[in-house]
Amino acid sequence: MSAAPWDTLWLGGHLATMAEGADPYGTIRGGALAAKDGRIAWIGAAADLPGRPEELARRVVGLEGRWVTPGLIDCHTHAVFGGDRVEEWEMRLNGASYADIARSGGGINRSVALTRAAPEGELVAAAARRIAPLLAEGVTTLEVKSGYGLELDSELKMLRAARRLGAETGIRVRTSLLAAHALPPEYRQDRAGYLELVCRKIVPEAARLRLADAVDAFCETIGFTAAETELVFQAARDHGLPVKLHAEQLSDQGGAALAARYGALSCDHLEYVTAAGLDAMARAGTVAVLLPGAFYLLRETQAPPVAEMRARGIPMAIATDLNPGTSPARSLLLMLNMACTLFRLTPAEALAGATRNAAKALGLADEIGTLEPGKACDLAIWEVERPAELAYWLGGSACVGRVMGGVPAAWPA
C-alpha cells in the first residue's frame, strides 16, 4: 500500500475558514481539513473527500461537532517590557494627576528604566507568562514591538527577547522596531539628536541583525511630529523594512496619510483619523488596526470611524495593544467583544480582525489568517455552537485546542 498522502485529517466538525466571500465566516458545515508538511493540503465538505479517511491520512482526528478557525493573530502588542505600572494606575484612580505621577518617576520613563535594567532572559520569562492567556485563547501569531529601551542596546535587547519568546513558546512572533516611541530622558532637550540616533544607528543595526520585521513610530503631540516620523520612515525604506504607525490616537496629525504614502502595512488606533487619511489608506491598501483596550482604559469618547472605514473597504484588524501603561489586556477574545460593543463591529468583522485582516496588518496574508490550501496549518478549535460566540462571551475561553504548522500545540505552562 502506498504511503498516505496527508499527515493529519480533521473531520466531524465545522470550519470558519474566514476566506472572503458571500458567507462572512467562510463557513463549511460538516467540513474536513487535511495537513501535510505543516500546510493545509485539502479543505472542503467531508462528503467530498476523495476516499476513505483512514486511507487518506496517517492520523484522523474527530472534531465531535466543534468549530475550527484559523489560529488567532494578535497584531499589535508591546508584550516585552520590564516591571509593570500597577502602582501609577492605582494612583490615578485615587486622584493623582499625570504630572504627579511623572514627578514620582512614573509614566513611560518608569517602563524605560525597568526595561533597560532587566536582563534579556528576565524579559523573555515575564513576557511568556504575560502571553500565556492569549495562547490559551487560540492565539498562534503575535506581533511584539520594542520601544521601552530608547537606546541602541536596549532596543536590540527587546527585539532579541521577542524573537526568543517565539522560539520558547512555539508561536509565530513578528517584531516591530518602535524606537520612535518617546524621547528618552537623556534626550529630552535634544529631539534632533535622538532622531539621528534612531535613523542612523538603531534602524540600520536592527535591519542588519534581522531583528525587526517592520518599523513603527508614535506620531502624536506627545510623540513625534509627521515630519519627524517621515525621517524614521525614510530610514526604514533605506534598509528595506516596511512601516507601521501609531496614528491619530489622540489628535489628527496627518499620520495616516503619511503612512499610506509609504505603503504602510497598518495604521493603528485612528480615533481622530480624517476622511483624507482614510482615503489615503484605502488607496494604499493599509490596514486599520483598532485597539479597544486602550480606548476603554483611557476612557476615550471618540471612537474610530468604523462606518467610514467600512464604506471605503479598509480592512479592520483587532488587537490587544498589550502594554503596561494604557492597555494591560491579556485577552484577545475580550477585545473582539469590545470592538463589537464599543466600536459597533459585527461579530464576523471582529473575528476577521483577529484572523484575515490581522494577517494583512503583518504582511502575512499569503501565509496565515484564513483556512485555504497552501497556507500554514495554524488552527484554533472551539467548543461553541456558532462562531459569533467568540465575540459574545465575557471571560473564559472556549478554545479546546491549538495547532501550529499541522502539529497540536501544547498549552502554556
Coordinates of C-alpha atoms in Angstrom, one line a residue:
M1 CA 0.0 0.0 0.0
S2 CA 1.3 3.4 -0.9
A3 CA 2.0 5.9 1.9
A4 CA -0.9 8.1 3.0
P5 CA -0.7 11.4 1.2
W6 CA -1.7 13.5 4.3
D7 CA -0.2 13.7 7.7
T8 CA -3.4 14.6 9.6
L9 CA -7.1 14.9 8.7
W10 CA -9.6 16.7 10.9
L11 CA -13.3 16.0 10.3
G12 CA -16.6 15.7 12.0
G13 CA -17.0 19.5 12.8
H14 CA -17.5 22.8 11.1
L15 CA -15.0 25.2 9.6
A16 CA -15.0 29.0 9.7
T17 CA -12.4 29.5 7.0
M18 CA -12.6 33.3 7.2
A19 CA -11.9 33.4 3.5
E20 CA -13.6 36.4 1.8
G21 CA -16.9 35.7 0.1
A22 CA -20.6 35.7 0.5
D23 CA -20.6 34.0 3.8
P24 CA -19.0 36.3 6.4
Y25 CA -17.3 33.4 8.2
G26 CA -16.5 31.4 5.1
T27 CA -18.5 28.5 6.7
I28 CA -18.1 24.9 5.7
R29 CA -20.5 22.8 7.8
G30 CA -19.6 19.1 8.1
G31 CA -16.2 20.1 6.9
A32 CA -12.8 18.3 6.7
L33 CA -9.3 19.8 6.7
A34 CA -6.1 17.9 5.9
A35 CA -2.5 18.9 6.6
K36 CA 0.8 17.8 5.0
D37 CA 4.2 19.1 5.8
G38 CA 2.8 21.8 8.0
R39 CA 0.4 23.3 5.4
I40 CA -3.2 22.9 4.6
A41 CA -3.4 20.3 1.8
W42 CA -7.1 19.9 1.4
I43 CA -10.3 21.6 2.7
G44 CA -13.9 21.1 2.0
A45 CA -17.0 19.2 2.9
A46 CA -16.3 15.8 4.4
A47 CA -18.8 14.3 1.9
D48 CA -16.4 15.4 -0.9
L49 CA -13.3 13.7 0.5
P50 CA -11.6 11.7 -2.3
G51 CA -11.6 8.5 -0.4
R52 CA -11.9 6.8 3.0
P53 CA -10.4 9.0 5.7
E54 CA -8.2 6.2 7.1
E55 CA -6.7 5.7 3.7
L56 CA -6.1 9.4 3.1
A57 CA -4.2 10.3 6.2
R58 CA -1.8 8.8 8.7
R59 CA -3.8 10.4 11.6
V60 CA -7.6 11.1 11.6
V61 CA -8.9 13.5 14.3
G62 CA -12.6 13.6 15.1
L63 CA -13.9 17.1 15.9
E64 CA -17.1 15.9 17.5
G65 CA -19.1 18.9 16.2
R66 CA -16.6 21.6 17.3
W67 CA -15.7 24.6 15.2
V68 CA -12.3 25.3 13.7
T69 CA -11.0 28.8 12.8
P70 CA -7.6 30.0 11.7
G71 CA -5.3 30.4 14.7
L72 CA -5.9 33.9 16.1
I73 CA -3.4 36.7 15.4
D74 CA -2.7 39.5 17.9
C75 CA -1.2 42.0 15.5
H76 CA -0.3 44.9 17.9
T77 CA 1.3 44.3 21.3
H78 CA 4.1 45.7 23.5
A79 CA 4.4 42.4 25.3
V80 CA 8.1 42.6 26.2
F81 CA 8.8 45.1 29.0
G82 CA 10.2 45.3 32.4
G83 CA 8.0 45.5 35.5
D84 CA 4.5 47.0 35.3
R85 CA 2.7 50.2 36.1
V86 CA 0.0 49.0 38.5
E87 CA 1.0 51.5 41.2
E88 CA 0.5 54.6 39.0
W89 CA -2.8 53.2 37.7
E90 CA -3.9 53.0 41.3
M91 CA -2.6 56.5 41.9
R92 CA -4.7 57.9 39.0
L93 CA -7.8 56.2 40.4
N94 CA -7.0 57.8 43.8
G95 CA -6.9 61.3 42.2
A96 CA -3.2 61.7 41.3
S97 CA -2.5 63.8 38.1
Y98 CA -0.3 62.7 35.3
A99 CA 2.1 65.5 36.5
D100 CA 2.1 64.0 40.0
I101 CA 2.9 60.6 38.5
A102 CA 5.7 61.9 36.3
R103 CA 7.3 63.7 39.2
S104 CA 7.3 60.4 41.1
G105 CA 9.1 58.7 38.3
G106 CA 6.1 57.1 36.7
G107 CA 4.8 57.1 33.1
I108 CA 6.8 55.7 30.2
N109 CA 10.0 56.7 31.9
R110 CA 9.4 54.0 34.5
S111 CA 8.9 51.3 31.9
V112 CA 12.1 52.5 30.1
A113 CA 14.1 52.4 33.3
L114 CA 12.8 48.9 34.3
T115 CA 13.3 47.5 30.8
R116 CA 16.8 48.9 30.4
A117 CA 17.7 47.3 33.8
A118 CA 16.2 43.9 33.1
P119 CA 18.3 41.0 31.7
E120 CA 17.2 39.7 28.4
G121 CA 16.2 36.3 29.9
E122 CA 14.1 38.0 32.5
L123 CA 12.2 39.9 29.8
V124 CA 11.5 36.7 27.9
A125 CA 10.3 34.9 31.0
A126 CA 8.0 37.7 32.1
A127 CA 6.6 38.1 28.6
A128 CA 6.0 34.3 28.3
R129 CA 3.9 34.5 31.5
R130 CA 2.1 37.6 30.2
I131 CA 1.0 36.0 26.9
A132 CA 0.0 32.6 28.3
P133 CA -3.7 33.6 28.5
L134 CA -3.5 34.6 24.8
L135 CA -2.2 31.2 23.8
A136 CA -5.0 29.6 25.8
E137 CA -7.4 31.6 23.7
G138 CA -6.2 30.2 20.4
V139 CA -3.5 32.8 19.5
T140 CA -0.9 31.3 17.2
T141 CA 0.8 34.5 15.9
L142 CA 1.8 37.6 17.9
E143 CA 3.4 40.9 17.0
V144 CA 5.7 42.4 19.5
K145 CA 7.1 46.0 19.5
S146 CA 10.2 47.4 21.1
G147 CA 10.0 51.0 22.3
Y148 CA 10.8 50.8 26.0
G149 CA 14.6 50.8 25.5
L150 CA 15.0 54.0 23.6
E151 CA 18.7 53.5 23.1
L152 CA 20.6 51.1 20.8
D153 CA 21.5 48.2 23.2
S154 CA 18.1 48.1 25.0
E155 CA 16.1 48.3 21.8
L156 CA 18.0 45.4 20.3
K157 CA 17.7 43.5 23.6
M158 CA 13.9 43.9 23.4
L159 CA 13.8 42.6 19.8
R160 CA 16.0 39.7 20.7
A161 CA 13.7 38.9 23.6
A162 CA 10.7 38.9 21.3
R163 CA 12.5 36.5 18.9
R164 CA 13.3 34.2 21.8
L165 CA 9.7 34.5 23.1
G166 CA 8.5 33.0 19.8
A167 CA 11.1 30.2 19.9
E168 CA 10.4 29.3 23.5
T169 CA 6.6 29.4 23.4
G170 CA 6.3 27.8 19.9
I171 CA 4.2 30.6 18.4
R172 CA 5.0 32.8 15.4
V173 CA 6.3 36.2 16.5
R174 CA 6.7 39.2 14.3
T175 CA 8.7 42.1 15.6
S176 CA 8.4 45.9 15.1
L177 CA 11.1 48.4 15.9
L178 CA 9.4 51.2 17.8
A179 CA 12.5 53.3 18.8
A180 CA 10.5 56.4 17.8
H181 CA 8.1 55.8 20.7
A182 CA 9.1 58.7 23.0
L183 CA 12.0 60.8 23.8
P184 CA 14.3 59.1 26.4
P185 CA 15.2 61.2 29.5
E186 CA 18.7 61.8 28.3
Y187 CA 17.5 63.4 25.0
R188 CA 14.7 65.4 26.5
Q189 CA 16.3 68.7 25.3
D190 CA 17.7 67.2 22.0
R191 CA 15.0 65.9 19.8
A192 CA 17.2 66.1 16.7
G193 CA 19.9 64.2 18.4
Y194 CA 17.6 61.3 19.3
L195 CA 16.1 61.1 15.8
E196 CA 19.6 60.9 14.4
L197 CA 20.4 58.0 16.8
V198 CA 17.2 56.2 15.7
C199 CA 17.7 56.8 11.9
R200 CA 21.4 56.4 11.7
K201 CA 22.2 53.7 14.3
I202 CA 19.1 51.9 15.7
V203 CA 17.2 51.2 12.4
P204 CA 20.3 50.2 10.5
E205 CA 21.5 47.8 13.2
A206 CA 18.1 46.2 13.7
A207 CA 17.9 45.7 10.0
R208 CA 21.5 44.3 9.7
L209 CA 20.9 41.8 12.5
R210 CA 17.4 40.9 11.1
L211 CA 15.8 41.5 14.4
A212 CA 13.0 43.8 13.0
D213 CA 10.3 42.8 10.6
A214 CA 8.9 46.3 10.4
V215 CA 9.5 49.8 11.8
D216 CA 6.8 51.6 13.8
A217 CA 6.5 55.1 15.3
F218 CA 4.2 57.2 17.5
C219 CA 3.0 60.2 15.6
E220 CA 1.2 62.3 18.1
T221 CA 1.5 65.6 20.0
I222 CA 3.1 63.7 22.9
G223 CA 5.2 61.6 20.5
F224 CA 6.7 62.7 17.2
T225 CA 5.6 65.1 14.5
A226 CA 4.7 64.0 11.0
A227 CA 8.0 65.5 9.7
E228 CA 10.0 63.6 12.4
T229 CA 8.1 60.4 11.6
E230 CA 8.9 60.7 7.9
L231 CA 12.6 60.7 8.8
V232 CA 12.1 57.4 10.5
F233 CA 10.1 56.0 7.6
Q234 CA 12.9 57.1 5.2
A235 CA 15.4 55.2 7.3
A236 CA 13.2 52.2 7.2
R237 CA 12.8 52.3 3.5
D238 CA 16.6 52.8 3.0
H239 CA 17.1 49.5 4.9
G240 CA 14.3 47.5 3.2
L241 CA 11.9 47.4 6.2
P242 CA 8.1 48.1 5.8
V243 CA 6.5 50.6 8.1
K244 CA 3.5 50.8 10.5
L245 CA 2.3 53.7 12.5
H246 CA 0.6 54.6 15.8
A247 CA -1.6 57.3 14.1
E248 CA -4.4 59.7 15.2
Q249 CA -5.0 58.2 18.6
L250 CA -5.4 61.5 20.5
S251 CA -5.4 64.1 17.7
D252 CA -5.2 64.4 14.0
Q253 CA -1.5 64.8 13.0
G254 CA -1.8 63.7 9.4
G255 CA 0.0 60.4 10.3
A256 CA -2.4 58.1 8.4
A257 CA -1.9 59.9 5.1
L258 CA 1.9 60.0 5.6
A259 CA 2.0 56.3 6.5
A260 CA -0.1 55.4 3.4
R261 CA 2.3 57.4 1.2
Y262 CA 5.0 55.0 2.4
G263 CA 2.8 51.9 1.8
A264 CA 2.4 51.2 5.5
L265 CA 1.2 47.8 6.5
S266 CA -1.1 49.3 9.0
C267 CA -2.2 52.4 10.9
D268 CA -3.2 51.7 14.5
H269 CA -5.6 53.4 16.9
L270 CA -7.2 56.0 14.4
E271 CA -9.7 57.6 16.7
Y272 CA -9.1 61.0 15.2
V273 CA -8.4 60.0 11.6
T274 CA -9.8 62.3 8.9
A275 CA -11.6 61.5 5.6
A276 CA -8.4 62.4 3.8
G277 CA -6.4 60.0 5.9
L278 CA -8.9 57.2 5.3
D279 CA -8.9 57.9 1.6
A280 CA -5.1 57.6 1.5
M281 CA -5.2 54.3 3.5
A282 CA -7.9 52.9 1.1
R283 CA -5.7 53.7 -1.9
A284 CA -2.6 52.2 -0.3
G285 CA -4.3 49.1 1.0
T286 CA -3.2 49.9 4.5
V287 CA -5.0 48.0 7.3
A288 CA -6.7 49.9 10.2
V289 CA -5.8 48.2 13.5
L290 CA -8.4 49.0 16.1
L291 CA -7.3 48.9 19.8
P292 CA -10.4 49.0 22.0
G293 CA -8.4 48.1 25.2
A294 CA -6.6 51.4 25.2
F295 CA -9.9 53.3 24.2
Y296 CA -11.5 51.6 27.3
L297 CA -8.8 52.1 29.8
L298 CA -8.2 55.8 28.9
R299 CA -12.0 56.4 28.9
E300 CA -11.9 57.9 25.5
T301 CA -15.1 59.1 24.0
Q302 CA -14.3 59.5 20.3
A303 CA -14.4 56.1 18.6
P304 CA -12.6 55.3 15.4
P305 CA -14.9 56.0 12.4
V306 CA -15.7 52.4 11.6
A307 CA -18.6 53.1 9.3
E308 CA -16.4 55.3 7.1
M309 CA -13.7 52.6 7.1
R310 CA -16.3 50.0 6.1
A311 CA -17.7 52.2 3.3
R312 CA -14.2 52.6 1.9
G313 CA -13.4 48.9 2.1
I314 CA -10.5 49.4 4.5
P315 CA -9.6 46.1 6.2
M316 CA -10.1 46.4 10.0
A317 CA -7.9 44.4 12.4
I318 CA -8.4 44.0 16.2
A319 CA -5.5 43.6 18.7
T320 CA -4.9 43.8 22.4
D321 CA -2.2 46.6 22.4
L322 CA -0.9 44.7 25.5
N323 CA 1.3 47.2 27.3
P324 CA 1.9 48.3 30.9
G325 CA 0.5 51.8 30.6
T326 CA -2.7 52.1 28.6
S327 CA -3.9 48.6 27.8
P328 CA -2.8 45.8 30.2
A329 CA -5.0 43.5 28.1
R330 CA -4.3 39.7 28.0
S331 CA -7.4 38.6 26.3
L332 CA -7.9 39.0 22.5
L333 CA -11.4 37.5 22.8
L334 CA -12.3 40.3 25.2
M335 CA -11.1 42.8 22.6
L336 CA -13.4 41.2 20.0
N337 CA -16.3 41.8 22.3
M338 CA -15.2 45.4 23.0
A339 CA -14.8 46.0 19.2
C340 CA -18.4 45.0 18.8
T341 CA -19.8 46.8 21.8
L342 CA -17.7 50.0 21.8
F343 CA -16.9 50.3 18.0
R344 CA -20.0 48.6 16.6
L345 CA -18.3 46.0 14.5
T346 CA -20.2 42.8 13.7
P347 CA -19.0 39.6 15.3
A348 CA -17.9 38.4 11.8
E349 CA -15.9 41.6 11.3
A350 CA -14.3 41.2 14.7
L351 CA -13.2 37.7 14.0
A352 CA -11.9 38.7 10.6
G353 CA -10.0 41.4 12.6
A354 CA -8.2 38.8 14.6
T355 CA -7.5 36.4 11.6
R356 CA -7.6 37.5 8.0
N357 CA -7.1 41.3 8.5
A358 CA -4.6 40.8 11.3
A359 CA -2.5 38.7 8.9
K360 CA -2.7 41.6 6.3
A361 CA -1.5 44.0 9.0
L362 CA 1.6 41.9 9.5
G363 CA 2.3 41.4 5.8
L364 CA 1.5 37.7 6.2
A365 CA -1.8 37.4 4.2
D366 CA -0.2 34.8 1.9
E367 CA 0.8 32.6 4.9
I368 CA -1.8 32.7 7.6
G369 CA -5.2 34.3 8.5
T370 CA -7.6 32.0 6.5
L371 CA -8.1 28.3 6.1
E372 CA -7.1 27.8 2.5
P373 CA -4.9 25.2 0.7
G374 CA -1.2 26.1 0.7
K375 CA -1.3 28.2 3.9
A376 CA 0.2 27.3 7.2
C377 CA -1.9 24.8 9.1
D378 CA -2.4 27.0 12.2
L379 CA -5.8 26.3 13.8
A380 CA -7.8 27.1 16.8
I381 CA -10.5 24.5 17.8
W382 CA -13.6 25.8 19.7
E383 CA -16.3 24.3 21.8
V384 CA -19.0 26.6 20.5
E385 CA -22.3 26.3 18.7
R386 CA -21.6 29.2 16.3
P387 CA -18.6 31.5 15.6
A388 CA -20.3 34.6 16.9
E389 CA -19.8 33.2 20.4
L390 CA -16.1 34.1 20.2
A391 CA -17.1 37.7 20.4
Y392 CA -20.1 37.2 22.7
W393 CA -18.8 35.7 26.0
L394 CA -17.1 37.9 28.6
G395 CA -14.4 35.9 30.3
G396 CA -13.2 32.4 29.9
S397 CA -12.2 30.7 26.7
A398 CA -13.9 28.1 24.6
C399 CA -10.7 27.1 22.9
V400 CA -10.1 23.4 23.3
G401 CA -7.1 23.0 21.0
R402 CA -4.4 24.8 19.0
V403 CA -2.5 23.5 16.0
M404 CA 0.8 25.1 14.8
G405 CA 2.1 24.0 11.5
G406 CA -0.2 21.0 11.5
V407 CA 1.0 19.8 14.9
P408 CA -1.1 20.1 18.1
A409 CA 0.4 22.8 20.3
A410 CA 1.0 22.3 24.0
W411 CA -0.9 24.6 26.3
P412 CA 1.3 27.2 28.0
A413 CA 2.5 26.4 31.5

